[in-house]
Amino acid sequence: GRVGVWASLGFALSSAVLLLALFVLQRYDIRYVYDYSSTDLEMRYRVAAIWAGQPGSLVVWALVGLICAPFLMRRTRQFEPYILSLLMLLQVLLLVFMLVRNPFLPTVIEGVTGPITEGRGLNPQLHNVWMVIHPPTLFTAYGLLGVPFCMALAGLWRRDYDGWARMALPWTVAGWTILGLALTMGGYWAYESLGWGGYWGWDPVENSSLVPWLTGAALMHGLLVQRAHGGLRRANFFLAILTYGFVFYASFLTRSGVLSNFSVHSFVEEGLKYIMIGAMIALLIIGFGFLILRWRDVPRKPLSEAVLSRDTAFVLLMLTFVMIGVVIAFGTSMPWITSIEGLSYNLERIFSRAFDLDNGSRFGGQPFSDGRFSLLPDFFKKTTPPLALILAVLMATGPLFGWRDTNKRKLLLALRWPFAAAVLLTSIAIVLGVRDGMSIAYVAIATLALGTNVLMIVRTLRSGWLRIGGYLAHVGMALLLVGVVGSYAYSSEEEKLVIPQGETQSIFGHSFTFWGYDERENGKHVLRLEVDNESESQFVAAPDVYYNARMGAWVRTPAIKRYLWQDLYISPEQYLPADDPSMVDLAPGQQAQVGPYTLAFDKFAVEDHLASGDGALVGATVTITHENSVQVVTPQMRLEPNKVLQELPVELADGKKLALENFNPNEQLARLRVDGLDLPVVPARAVFTVSIKPAIALVWMGTLLMALGGLLAVVRRRWEGVPAREPARVPARGWGQRVLGWRGTYR
C-alpha cells in the first residue's frame, strides 16, 4: 500500500543522503568513497562521484522511480494499487542490485592499519560539468520509462486496454524527451571535452541507451493512434514491455562486464552479471507472458487501408523505429552473442566479409581466447542510414495526412512551398560540395520535412501553442539530420601538425603558432597556440594535454573555435619537450652518452649546513669516461632560503664543464649538463590534429528543439490525461488563432 511506497522512498532517499554525506565528509574508510574520491576533488565532483560507480547510479535510478510514485497516487484512480505494486517491485529490484554491490563496506588495504586519509580519486576525464548533469539525467529517463511499463501490465491485469494508454502517454513522452536530452549531453560531452573528434562514436554503451529511445519513439506514436481511434492496442502493450526491457538490457550491458575490452565506458566490476540476467529474463517473461495470456481478449480496431493516411504513416514509422533499434541492439550485443560456444567462428566468417571486427584489442586489451568479437562503427554506418531515410520521408509527409484518408489535391497544394524550399536548399548544398547520393537524399528529405512541419506549426497555432510540440520536435529532427550529414559525411580529414616552439604552420585557412606549454592549476598543462584566421582576428587556443600520475593516464581536452557554419576542432596528442643532447636525466646506477662523454651517476652528496648559515649543497657524484680516461667529479647546487638556486659546475680534463642543473629528490633523478659542446638542440614541439566540422551547430539546435517540442507535448498530454473529474485545460485558442485563420490537417 501507500505505507510501503513511502517506506521504500524513505529507504532510497536515506541511502542517497548517506552516500552524499560520506563523499562530502571525505570518509575514505568507506570503500566506495575511497575508490571514487580524493582530497583534491572539487565539491561538485565529490557529489558527482556518487554515481561514478554501479551502486550510486542504481540508487539514483531507484530514487527517481520512487519519486514518481507519489505523483501516481490518486491520479491513476482505480489503476493505483496495480501500478504502484509493479513500480515498487522494479525499484526494490534496483535496490537489491545496489546492496549486492554494497557501497557502505569498509575500506580494506593490505598492510595499512591506520586511518585512510586519501582516496584513489575520480578519473580526470570525468572532471567536467557534464559528469554532474548527464548521468542523473539518463537515470531520470530510465526511471520515467518504467512507469508506462507498469501501466501496461496494470492494464493487462485489470483488462482495461485503453485507460492505461491515456495515462501512459505523458510519461512516455517525458521519458523519451529526457532520454534524448541525456544522449545529447553525452554526445556534447564527448565532442567538447573528451577529444574523440566527434559526438557519436557508435560505442556499445551509447548504442544501448539509443535503443530504448528508438522503441520509446515507436511507443509514443502508437499511443497517439490508440488515443485517436483505439487502434494498435496490442502493439502498444508489446512496445511498452519491449522499451523497458531494452532499458534493463542497456543497464545489463554496462554493468555485467560483457563489454569489457569493447567499450571505453563499460563497468567491469563483478557481482551483477547473473543476477541482472535473471531479473531481465523474469521481467520479460512476466511482461510478454501477461500479454500472451490476454492476447485474444485485447480488442482489435481496423486501421485505415489508405496509403496516404496517418494510420499507414504511423505504422510504417513505428516499424522503422523498431527495426533500427533491433539492428543496433543486435550489433551492440555481438560480444555477448559470440561468447556463446560454437557461434563465434561462423558469425565471424559471415560478418567479416562486409564489416570491420574487433577481437578485443581495439582499446589495448588482449584478444579473447573464445573468439568473441564486436562489430566496429562501420556496421552501424552501413545498416542504419537507409532505414533512417525512411523515417525522414514519413516525417516529411505524415503530418499532412488525415487519420483515415487524405485529399490528394490539397496535399499537393500544401507541398508546393516546402518542396520549393527543399529544392533550393538542396541545390545550395550541392554547390557547397555535397556530392554523395545518400547525403543529397538526406538533405532533400530533411529540408522537405523542415518545410512541412514549419507549415503545420503555423497552421496549428490557431488551436493553441501547446499543440505544436510534435511538429516542433520534427523540425528539430530535420535540422539534426542535416547537421549529421554535414558534420560527419563532410567533416574534413584530421590533419596532424607537429610544430616546434615559436614556429608557424598553416592548414584549412588557419595559421597555428606554438608559443609554449603552460602550467595551470592542479598540475594541468595546456598547449598555448596562437591561431590566425585569414578572414578574422587572431585568437588563442589552449587544449589540455597532461599526464595524470594518480590515474596513470594522459588527459586530453580539445579546443574548439565556433563559427556560424562550422567548428574548428583542435585535438591535442602530446607535448614533446626540448631535446638538448648536452643534457641528461639519470638515477643512481644509470649511465648515458653525452657527446663524446659517458656519464655514470653514482650517488647524491649532500652537505646540510653551509658556513654562511642555513642552506645546503647538493652534489651528484659522476664518473666520466672520455678517450680512455676516467674522471670522478661532483658538480653541486647551492640551496639557500629565499635565493635563486646556484649552479656550481666542475671543470673536466679537456676544459669543458659539467653542471648539476636540477634534481628530483622524490624520483632520485639528477639532471646533468655538459657545457661547451655546441650540439644542436631540438626545440619543444606541440603535436595535435586539426579538423573542420561543418553544420555542427544544426546538431545541437535540432536536439534542443526536439527537447522543447517534447516538453510542450508532455504538458499538453498531461492536461489531456487528467481524470474526468478534473476538466481538461488544454488551451483551445492561442495567439496563433488571432493572427492566422486557416485549418491544420488535411482530411
XYZ file of C-alpha atoms in Angstrom:
747
model
C 0.000 0.000 0.000
C 0.922 3.636 0.292
C 2.792 2.991 3.529
C 5.098 0.664 1.623
C 5.603 3.307 -1.062
C 6.644 5.928 1.467
C 8.845 3.418 3.310
C 10.643 2.457 0.090
C 11.074 6.097 -0.851
C 12.448 6.822 2.613
C 14.957 3.969 2.351
C 16.213 5.063 -1.078
C 16.359 8.714 -0.031
C 18.239 7.803 3.156
C 20.734 5.754 1.145
C 21.299 8.653 -1.248
C 21.700 11.188 1.585
C 24.088 8.878 3.438
C 26.208 8.437 0.306
C 26.227 12.206 -0.189
C 27.369 12.768 3.392
C 30.128 10.167 3.088
C 31.519 11.816 -0.052
C 31.216 15.378 1.248
C 32.880 14.441 4.553
C 35.624 12.516 2.703
C 35.147 9.237 4.539
C 37.873 7.238 2.829
C 37.398 4.433 5.334
C 34.366 3.524 3.176
C 35.473 1.589 0.095
C 33.118 3.285 -2.375
C 34.308 6.747 -1.318
C 37.932 5.583 -1.400
C 37.525 4.273 -4.961
C 35.996 7.419 -6.475
C 37.038 10.456 -4.420
C 40.149 12.263 -3.163
C 41.056 15.307 -1.084
C 41.796 17.496 -4.121
C 38.368 16.887 -5.666
C 36.094 19.920 -6.002
C 32.819 19.778 -4.095
C 30.673 19.402 -7.228
C 32.743 16.412 -8.324
C 32.504 14.852 -4.872
C 28.740 14.926 -5.354
C 29.042 13.611 -8.916
C 31.299 10.793 -7.709
C 28.203 9.275 -6.077
C 27.081 7.971 -9.480
C 30.572 7.238 -10.811
C 30.213 3.570 -9.811
C 27.488 0.961 -10.010
C 25.876 1.226 -6.536
C 25.442 5.002 -6.602
C 23.948 5.038 -10.086
C 21.486 2.312 -9.091
C 20.404 4.359 -6.059
C 19.730 7.371 -8.306
C 17.734 5.225 -10.745
C 15.645 3.678 -7.959
C 15.132 7.058 -6.298
C 13.691 8.556 -9.500
C 11.229 5.697 -9.838
C 10.177 6.029 -6.219
C 9.731 9.801 -6.546
C 7.303 9.076 -9.399
C 5.109 7.018 -7.062
C 3.557 9.910 -5.061
C 2.621 11.630 -8.345
C 0.765 8.488 -9.384
C -1.237 8.311 -6.157
C -4.854 9.420 -6.566
C -4.186 10.364 -10.180
C -4.388 6.833 -11.515
C -7.665 6.179 -9.711
C -8.667 2.502 -9.921
C -5.290 1.670 -11.501
C -3.369 2.873 -8.436
C -2.830 -0.382 -6.499
C -1.813 -2.267 -9.637
C 0.601 0.361 -10.943
C 2.179 1.090 -7.564
C 2.665 -2.605 -6.795
C 4.538 -3.135 -10.057
C 6.517 0.101 -9.725
C 7.606 -0.812 -6.200
C 8.722 -4.229 -7.443
C 11.004 -2.586 -10.015
C 12.550 -0.160 -7.538
C 13.084 -2.822 -4.871
C 14.849 -4.880 -7.535
C 17.201 -1.965 -8.242
C 17.877 -1.506 -4.531
C 18.712 -5.210 -4.264
C 21.254 -4.716 -7.064
C 22.673 -1.801 -5.077
C 23.004 -3.894 -1.926
C 24.766 -6.669 -3.849
C 27.417 -4.052 -4.707
C 27.134 -2.620 -1.177
C 28.590 0.935 -1.243
C 28.871 1.081 2.556
C 31.536 -1.595 3.027
C 34.719 -0.510 4.869
C 37.986 0.034 3.044
C 40.489 -2.761 3.489
C 44.025 -2.166 2.188
C 46.636 -4.825 2.736
C 49.379 -3.605 5.062
C 47.528 -0.414 6.097
C 46.246 -0.341 9.668
C 45.998 3.382 10.433
C 43.454 5.962 9.271
C 42.988 6.246 5.497
C 43.335 9.926 4.615
C 43.349 9.811 0.817
C 41.357 8.115 -1.930
C 42.097 6.959 -5.447
C 40.235 9.881 -6.957
C 37.869 10.360 -9.858
C 39.009 9.656 -13.404
C 40.329 13.040 -14.650
C 38.214 12.779 -17.803
C 35.155 12.888 -15.545
C 36.186 16.234 -14.030
C 33.609 18.017 -16.121
C 30.303 19.769 -15.544
C 28.589 17.151 -17.719
C 29.549 14.497 -15.167
C 27.366 16.394 -12.708
C 24.390 16.569 -15.109
C 24.493 13.747 -17.665
C 24.289 10.536 -15.545
C 21.386 11.654 -13.315
C 19.533 12.847 -16.420
C 19.987 9.423 -18.010
C 18.725 7.615 -14.916
C 15.798 10.014 -14.634
C 14.778 8.920 -18.127
C 15.174 5.270 -17.188
C 13.021 5.804 -14.114
C 10.281 7.567 -16.086
C 10.169 4.868 -18.768
C 9.423 2.338 -16.047
C 6.036 3.991 -15.462
C 4.495 3.124 -18.893
C 5.765 -0.441 -18.423
C 3.922 -0.708 -15.106
C 0.824 0.947 -16.566
C 0.784 -1.517 -19.468
C 0.961 -4.505 -17.120
C -1.701 -2.908 -14.919
C -3.936 -2.517 -17.973
C -3.485 -6.190 -18.835
C -4.049 -7.118 -15.198
C -7.326 -5.171 -14.986
C -8.399 -5.899 -18.588
C -8.606 -2.147 -19.154
C -6.970 -1.879 -22.543
C -7.450 1.851 -23.178
C -7.285 3.576 -19.794
C -3.601 2.750 -19.295
C -2.679 4.224 -22.685
C -4.245 7.587 -21.869
C -2.296 7.756 -18.601
C 0.948 6.413 -20.092
C 1.264 8.902 -22.950
C 2.633 11.896 -20.953
C 5.013 9.619 -19.028
C 6.261 8.083 -22.269
C 6.817 11.474 -23.872
C 8.601 12.721 -20.736
C 10.884 9.678 -20.546
C 11.614 9.833 -24.273
C 12.365 13.564 -24.150
C 14.692 13.325 -21.153
C 16.454 10.276 -22.606
C 17.026 12.278 -25.793
C 18.467 15.106 -23.699
C 20.751 12.643 -21.910
C 22.001 11.261 -25.229
C 22.643 14.805 -26.440
C 24.519 15.688 -23.251
C 26.681 12.611 -23.628
C 27.432 13.481 -27.238
C 28.230 17.098 -26.428
C 30.451 15.991 -23.541
C 32.401 13.686 -25.841
C 32.682 16.382 -28.501
C 33.649 19.280 -26.267
C 35.711 17.650 -23.550
C 36.986 14.181 -24.338
C 38.801 14.857 -27.614
C 37.319 11.941 -29.552
C 36.813 14.181 -32.585
C 33.045 13.680 -32.706
C 29.827 13.447 -30.722
C 28.746 9.911 -31.595
C 31.180 7.017 -31.913
C 28.731 4.077 -32.032
C 30.241 2.903 -28.767
C 28.260 -0.017 -27.287
C 27.209 1.993 -24.234
C 25.989 4.885 -26.393
C 24.070 2.417 -28.553
C 22.478 0.637 -25.607
C 20.847 3.894 -24.463
C 19.809 4.817 -28.015
C 17.778 1.621 -28.485
C 15.091 2.367 -25.820
C 14.896 5.909 -27.217
C 14.008 4.439 -30.623
C 11.453 1.951 -29.317
C 10.111 4.661 -26.995
C 9.506 6.848 -30.055
C 7.578 3.970 -31.642
C 5.505 3.556 -28.459
C 4.802 7.280 -28.322
C 3.382 7.298 -31.862
C 1.432 4.097 -31.221
C -0.221 5.630 -28.164
C -1.260 8.602 -30.308
C -3.023 6.232 -32.714
C -4.766 4.450 -29.827
C -5.801 7.761 -28.322
C -7.179 8.967 -31.675
C -9.408 5.992 -32.518
C -8.448 2.939 -30.462
C -6.056 1.281 -32.891
C -2.775 -0.563 -32.187
C -3.746 -1.734 -28.685
C -1.718 -4.947 -28.883
C 1.261 -3.214 -30.483
C 1.366 -0.642 -27.693
C 1.404 -3.295 -24.979
C 4.248 -5.007 -26.828
C 6.233 -1.769 -27.241
C 5.784 -0.679 -23.608
C 7.220 -4.005 -22.416
C 9.954 -4.027 -25.074
C 11.091 -0.474 -24.307
C 11.631 -1.101 -20.614
C 13.202 -4.432 -21.478
C 15.767 -2.533 -23.534
C 16.296 -0.101 -20.641
C 17.187 -3.043 -18.422
C 19.284 -4.556 -21.190
C 21.274 -1.323 -21.529
C 21.979 -1.403 -17.814
C 22.968 -5.066 -18.032
C 25.441 -4.435 -20.859
C 27.222 -1.667 -18.965
C 27.283 -3.390 -15.567
C 27.923 -7.043 -16.329
C 31.423 -6.855 -17.792
C 30.104 -8.271 -21.097
C 31.556 -5.266 -22.934
C 34.938 -5.481 -21.236
C 37.629 -4.621 -23.834
C 34.960 -3.488 -26.318
C 33.860 -0.136 -24.869
C 35.504 2.862 -23.254
C 32.520 3.134 -20.873
C 31.968 -0.411 -19.663
C 31.865 -1.112 -15.942
C 33.745 -4.344 -15.345
C 33.006 -4.911 -11.650
C 31.877 -8.448 -10.914
C 28.829 -9.448 -8.946
C 25.836 -8.288 -11.004
C 26.063 -10.262 -14.241
C 23.969 -13.291 -13.377
C 21.528 -11.567 -11.051
C 20.815 -8.964 -13.756
C 20.348 -11.671 -16.396
C 17.890 -13.412 -14.104
C 15.991 -10.200 -13.340
C 15.841 -9.189 -17.003
C 14.563 -12.592 -18.119
C 11.988 -12.591 -15.313
C 10.692 -9.142 -16.297
C 10.365 -10.127 -19.951
C 8.669 -13.425 -19.103
C 6.191 -11.663 -16.803
C 5.529 -8.870 -19.293
C 5.215 -10.864 -22.500
C 3.619 -13.788 -20.664
C 0.859 -11.490 -19.424
C 0.415 -10.111 -22.948
C 0.161 -13.603 -24.454
C -2.351 -14.569 -21.770
C -4.577 -11.589 -22.622
C -3.838 -11.513 -26.372
C -7.214 -12.817 -27.540
C -9.017 -10.617 -25.056
C -7.473 -7.359 -26.334
C -9.964 -5.897 -28.846
C -8.711 -5.022 -32.311
C -9.774 -1.998 -34.275
C -9.041 -1.962 -38.012
C -6.731 0.741 -39.266
C -7.208 2.707 -42.442
C -6.073 0.854 -45.545
C -5.463 4.078 -47.462
C -1.797 4.578 -48.315
C -1.985 8.339 -47.758
C -3.261 8.221 -44.182
C -1.777 8.852 -40.782
C -2.631 5.300 -39.779
C -0.390 3.927 -42.512
C 2.342 6.501 -41.914
C 2.387 5.839 -38.168
C 2.541 2.060 -38.603
C 5.435 2.353 -41.074
C 7.138 4.839 -38.767
C 6.799 2.540 -35.758
C 8.070 -0.476 -37.704
C 11.077 1.503 -38.906
C 11.911 2.760 -35.410
C 11.775 -0.802 -34.088
C 13.833 -2.157 -36.999
C 16.589 0.399 -36.391
C 16.509 -0.398 -32.684
C 16.748 -4.148 -33.305
C 19.646 -3.710 -35.767
C 21.566 -1.556 -33.279
C 20.778 -3.894 -30.377
C 21.951 -6.888 -32.405
C 25.201 -5.205 -33.441
C 25.851 -3.975 -29.911
C 25.189 -7.430 -28.439
C 27.697 -9.191 -30.681
C 30.331 -9.632 -27.898
C 27.712 -11.413 -25.793
C 26.327 -13.451 -28.702
C 29.772 -14.609 -29.834
C 30.715 -15.609 -26.291
C 28.240 -18.494 -26.685
C 30.200 -21.611 -27.517
C 30.111 -22.573 -31.185
C 28.809 -19.272 -32.584
C 31.898 -17.089 -32.850
C 33.594 -18.832 -35.793
C 30.536 -18.943 -38.072
C 29.443 -15.398 -37.252
C 32.956 -14.060 -37.752
C 33.109 -15.686 -41.177
C 29.781 -14.098 -42.148
C 30.291 -10.579 -40.825
C 33.973 -10.174 -41.695
C 33.045 -10.182 -45.384
C 31.240 -6.859 -45.123
C 32.205 -5.213 -41.836
C 35.217 -4.459 -39.655
C 35.534 -6.547 -36.489
C 37.278 -6.061 -33.147
C 38.621 -9.119 -31.326
C 39.014 -7.200 -28.065
C 42.309 -5.466 -28.824
C 40.915 -2.129 -30.038
C 41.370 -0.417 -26.668
C 44.653 -2.107 -25.811
C 43.268 -5.338 -24.378
C 44.156 -8.909 -25.240
C 42.052 -10.836 -27.807
C 39.606 -13.263 -26.220
C 40.554 -16.924 -26.406
C 36.954 -17.980 -27.124
C 36.880 -15.956 -30.363
C 34.283 -13.390 -29.328
C 34.285 -10.113 -31.246
C 32.396 -6.864 -31.652
C 31.209 -5.020 -34.738
C 33.003 -1.727 -35.324
C 31.149 1.506 -36.205
C 31.120 0.809 -39.947
C 28.412 -1.851 -39.335
C 26.050 0.788 -37.944
C 27.062 3.381 -40.550
C 26.153 0.964 -43.357
C 22.939 -0.510 -41.940
C 21.104 2.380 -40.260
C 21.187 5.260 -42.832
C 18.749 3.643 -45.334
C 16.271 2.946 -42.535
C 16.655 6.431 -41.079
C 15.937 7.871 -44.541
C 12.549 6.119 -44.457
C 11.859 7.878 -41.139
C 12.715 11.209 -42.751
C 10.288 10.567 -45.646
C 7.474 9.689 -43.236
C 8.284 12.711 -41.081
C 8.104 14.948 -44.168
C 4.738 13.702 -45.433
C 2.922 12.137 -42.468
C 1.942 15.397 -40.719
C -0.068 16.419 -43.805
C -2.132 13.219 -43.853
C -5.561 12.725 -42.314
C -6.118 9.795 -39.980
C -8.243 7.821 -42.453
C -7.532 9.371 -45.850
C -6.084 12.460 -47.487
C -7.326 14.776 -50.208
C -4.588 14.425 -52.832
C -5.212 17.818 -54.411
C -4.919 19.641 -51.091
C -1.856 17.559 -50.228
C -0.086 18.627 -53.415
C -1.031 22.245 -52.789
C 0.369 22.034 -49.272
C 3.629 20.554 -50.546
C 4.300 23.358 -53.040
C 6.266 25.723 -50.845
C 8.043 23.097 -48.717
C 9.058 21.310 -51.935
C 10.358 24.529 -53.497
C 12.333 25.329 -50.338
C 13.769 21.796 -50.284
C 14.877 22.071 -53.929
C 16.531 25.423 -53.232
C 18.327 24.291 -50.080
C 19.432 21.009 -51.660
C 20.817 22.913 -54.653
C 22.787 25.142 -52.290
C 24.131 22.050 -50.516
C 25.276 20.602 -53.847
C 27.000 23.870 -54.742
C 28.733 23.801 -51.335
C 30.168 20.369 -52.118
C 27.598 17.723 -51.149
C 28.006 15.050 -53.828
C 27.243 11.662 -52.284
C 23.839 10.312 -53.328
C 22.760 9.291 -49.823
C 23.803 12.664 -48.408
C 21.872 14.535 -51.118
C 18.807 12.397 -50.387
C 19.089 13.164 -46.673
C 19.408 16.903 -47.253
C 16.476 16.912 -49.690
C 14.102 14.890 -47.497
C 15.163 16.601 -44.255
C 14.638 20.085 -45.695
C 11.251 18.964 -47.064
C 10.369 17.717 -43.565
C 11.538 21.033 -42.169
C 9.204 22.900 -44.525
C 6.120 20.741 -43.993
C 6.426 20.805 -40.229
C 7.001 24.566 -40.113
C 3.835 24.840 -42.219
C 1.973 22.652 -39.727
C 3.264 24.729 -36.805
C 1.883 27.890 -38.383
C -1.468 26.253 -39.096
C -1.728 24.605 -35.680
C -1.058 27.761 -33.681
C -4.710 28.720 -34.184
C -5.631 25.826 -31.871
C -3.159 26.797 -29.162
C 0.598 26.855 -28.898
C 0.713 23.698 -26.780
C -0.390 21.710 -29.821
C 2.793 22.384 -31.810
C 5.038 20.142 -29.676
C 5.146 17.184 -32.066
C 5.748 19.349 -35.118
C 8.465 21.292 -33.309
C 10.183 18.004 -32.444
C 10.004 17.063 -36.142
C 11.644 20.378 -37.070
C 14.411 19.596 -34.604
C 14.874 16.117 -36.074
C 15.109 17.578 -39.598
C 17.807 20.031 -38.506
C 19.601 17.205 -36.702
C 19.688 15.086 -39.872
C 21.148 17.930 -41.933
C 23.684 18.595 -39.185
C 24.708 14.927 -39.062
C 25.244 14.869 -42.835
C 27.395 17.996 -42.685
C 29.391 17.184 -39.560
C 30.071 13.527 -40.345
C 29.864 12.965 -44.088
C 31.614 16.225 -44.950
C 33.872 16.757 -41.977
C 37.439 17.281 -43.117
C 40.029 14.605 -42.534
C 42.046 15.139 -39.366
C 45.385 16.720 -40.253
C 48.254 16.192 -37.827
C 50.572 19.118 -37.124
C 53.926 18.920 -35.340
C 55.012 22.496 -34.632
C 58.325 23.464 -32.955
C 58.027 26.179 -30.332
C 57.977 29.631 -31.901
C 57.210 28.366 -35.402
C 54.053 28.564 -37.537
C 52.231 26.095 -39.790
C 49.004 26.536 -41.783
C 46.042 24.294 -42.584
C 42.359 24.871 -43.521
C 42.867 28.624 -43.895
C 44.273 28.982 -40.373
C 47.841 29.607 -39.218
C 48.959 27.963 -35.963
C 51.889 29.242 -33.887
C 53.060 27.233 -30.877
C 54.289 29.519 -28.087
C 54.697 27.189 -25.136
C 53.476 24.569 -22.715
C 51.813 26.442 -19.855
C 51.051 25.054 -16.408
C 47.602 25.630 -14.945
C 46.077 24.750 -11.581
C 46.335 21.241 -10.128
C 49.276 20.294 -12.309
C 47.353 20.636 -15.561
C 49.171 21.826 -18.667
C 47.953 23.331 -21.930
C 49.441 23.887 -25.352
C 49.428 27.655 -25.986
C 48.564 28.099 -29.649
C 48.040 31.390 -31.441
C 45.615 30.871 -34.312
C 45.291 33.358 -37.138
C 42.207 33.097 -39.329
C 42.806 34.725 -42.691
C 39.423 36.461 -42.564
C 39.244 37.307 -38.839
C 41.406 38.438 -35.953
C 43.765 36.201 -34.029
C 42.709 34.101 -31.076
C 44.481 31.854 -28.579
C 43.611 28.149 -28.315
C 44.665 26.241 -25.199
C 43.900 22.499 -25.462
C 44.764 20.443 -22.366
C 47.326 17.659 -22.565
C 48.978 16.384 -19.400
C 49.847 13.191 -17.580
C 47.786 12.329 -14.505
C 50.116 10.305 -12.293
C 47.358 9.142 -9.932
C 45.342 7.557 -12.742
C 48.407 6.598 -14.766
C 46.947 8.075 -17.951
C 47.213 11.058 -20.274
C 44.353 13.549 -20.225
C 43.487 15.418 -23.411
C 40.803 18.078 -23.885
C 40.248 19.708 -27.289
C 39.984 23.393 -28.095
C 37.052 24.408 -30.295
C 36.592 27.651 -32.206
C 32.948 28.066 -33.167
C 31.916 29.849 -36.327
C 28.413 30.407 -37.666
C 28.546 27.477 -40.096
C 31.368 25.290 -38.814
C 33.691 24.471 -35.928
C 37.471 24.431 -35.979
C 38.361 21.378 -33.878
C 41.849 21.210 -32.334
C 42.562 17.888 -30.625
C 45.882 17.632 -28.731
C 48.002 14.492 -28.878
C 51.187 15.226 -26.957
C 53.808 17.728 -25.931
C 57.401 16.863 -26.796
C 59.839 18.761 -24.549
C 63.011 20.286 -25.922
C 65.713 17.721 -26.538
C 69.138 19.102 -25.589
C 71.736 16.403 -26.414
C 74.168 18.014 -23.957
C 71.741 17.295 -21.087
C 70.633 14.026 -19.485
C 68.487 12.832 -16.550
C 69.995 9.963 -14.554
C 69.143 7.970 -11.450
C 71.863 6.434 -9.234
C 73.424 3.493 -11.050
C 72.446 4.701 -14.526
C 74.738 5.929 -17.281
C 74.302 7.701 -20.608
C 76.304 9.047 -23.536
C 76.523 12.842 -23.852
C 78.556 13.824 -26.881
C 81.982 12.164 -26.503
C 81.462 11.545 -22.753
C 79.999 8.576 -20.915
C 78.374 9.803 -17.696
C 77.704 7.308 -14.890
C 75.730 8.749 -11.964
C 76.878 7.160 -8.702
C 75.037 8.924 -5.873
C 73.893 12.209 -4.385
C 76.254 14.003 -1.991
C 74.524 16.411 0.405
C 76.083 18.920 2.816
C 73.250 20.074 5.091
C 74.803 23.252 6.514
C 76.850 25.929 4.860
C 79.396 28.109 6.585
C 77.152 31.110 5.986
C 74.266 29.585 7.961
C 71.115 27.941 6.675
C 71.115 26.130 3.371
C 72.703 23.127 1.777
C 74.947 21.954 -1.002
C 73.524 19.154 -3.136
C 76.031 17.351 -5.305
C 75.934 14.495 -7.800
C 78.926 12.179 -7.859
C 79.556 11.270 -11.500
C 82.144 9.037 -13.149
C 83.116 10.377 -16.594
C 84.802 8.298 -19.252
C 86.364 10.164 -22.185
C 89.019 8.904 -24.621
C 90.163 6.097 -22.325
C 90.469 8.437 -19.345
C 88.266 8.209 -16.260
C 87.436 11.141 -14.006
C 85.215 11.279 -10.904
C 83.658 14.686 -10.250
C 80.871 16.117 -8.086
C 79.063 19.136 -9.594
C 76.959 20.869 -6.960
C 73.988 23.153 -6.487
C 73.721 25.711 -3.685
C 70.332 25.897 -1.935
C 69.744 28.908 0.305
C 66.464 30.282 1.693
C 64.835 32.998 -0.430
C 67.590 32.826 -3.046
C 67.805 31.530 -6.590
C 69.411 28.108 -6.947
C 73.075 28.497 -7.820
C 74.915 26.012 -10.008
C 78.485 25.100 -9.023
C 79.859 23.290 -12.100
C 83.154 21.396 -12.203
C 85.771 21.632 -14.932
C 86.604 18.481 -16.876
C 90.031 17.420 -18.052
C 89.569 18.926 -21.536
C 88.256 22.259 -20.250
C 84.530 21.575 -20.677
C 82.258 21.962 -17.642
C 79.767 19.569 -16.046
C 76.855 21.147 -14.142
C 74.061 19.814 -11.970
C 71.157 21.747 -13.480
C 68.365 20.286 -11.357
C 67.374 17.299 -9.259
C 64.228 15.475 -8.185
C 64.545 14.050 -4.653
C 61.283 12.089 -4.933
C 62.338 10.162 -8.024
C 66.084 10.322 -7.214
C 66.888 11.945 -10.558
C 69.764 14.288 -11.347
C 69.760 16.477 -14.464
C 73.339 16.848 -15.695
C 74.574 19.223 -18.403
C 77.893 19.387 -20.252
C 78.656 22.981 -21.296
C 80.664 23.881 -24.362
C 79.680 21.012 -26.680
C 77.607 23.213 -29.020
C 75.359 20.294 -30.018
C 72.174 21.131 -31.979
C 69.105 21.443 -29.703
C 65.738 20.085 -30.869
C 63.105 22.628 -29.722
C 59.939 21.718 -27.831
C 57.114 20.631 -30.121
C 53.314 20.527 -29.978
C 51.565 17.588 -31.637
C 47.855 17.986 -32.384
C 45.260 17.327 -35.062
C 43.012 19.880 -36.747
C 39.692 19.278 -38.489
C 36.680 21.239 -39.711
C 33.169 20.232 -38.595
C 30.566 21.793 -40.939
C 26.954 22.331 -39.844
C 27.685 21.093 -36.323
C 25.522 23.862 -34.836
C 22.476 22.291 -36.517
C 23.033 19.125 -34.469
C 22.792 20.988 -31.158
C 19.993 23.275 -32.356
C 17.997 20.300 -33.613
C 18.291 18.325 -30.389
C 17.262 21.342 -28.320
C 14.177 21.895 -30.493
C 13.302 18.214 -30.124
C 13.533 18.576 -26.350
C 11.402 21.735 -26.389
C 8.817 20.026 -28.573
C 8.792 17.070 -26.211
C 8.294 19.380 -23.223
C 5.291 21.047 -24.860
C 3.858 17.629 -25.686
C 4.307 16.473 -22.075
C 2.384 19.473 -20.744
C -0.381 19.036 -23.299
C -0.763 15.288 -22.763
C -0.672 15.753 -19.001
C -3.628 18.106 -19.193
C -5.481 15.808 -21.562
C -4.806 12.823 -19.284
C -6.295 14.408 -16.149
C -9.190 12.239 -14.868
C -12.694 13.223 -15.868
C -13.418 14.823 -12.505
C -10.840 17.459 -13.462
C -11.907 19.147 -16.713
C -9.256 19.198 -19.440
C -7.499 22.524 -19.602
C -5.728 22.307 -22.944
C -5.957 25.793 -24.425
C -8.390 25.651 -27.328
C -7.333 29.020 -28.649
C -3.996 30.750 -28.681
C -2.425 33.869 -30.071
C -1.918 31.948 -33.339
C -5.687 31.840 -33.912
C -5.962 35.569 -33.506
C -3.326 36.075 -36.186
C -3.942 33.184 -38.602
C -7.189 31.874 -39.946
C -6.653 28.535 -41.702
C -7.084 24.934 -40.691
C -4.406 22.489 -39.692
C -4.638 18.941 -41.061
C -5.894 17.805 -44.462
C -8.560 15.139 -44.222
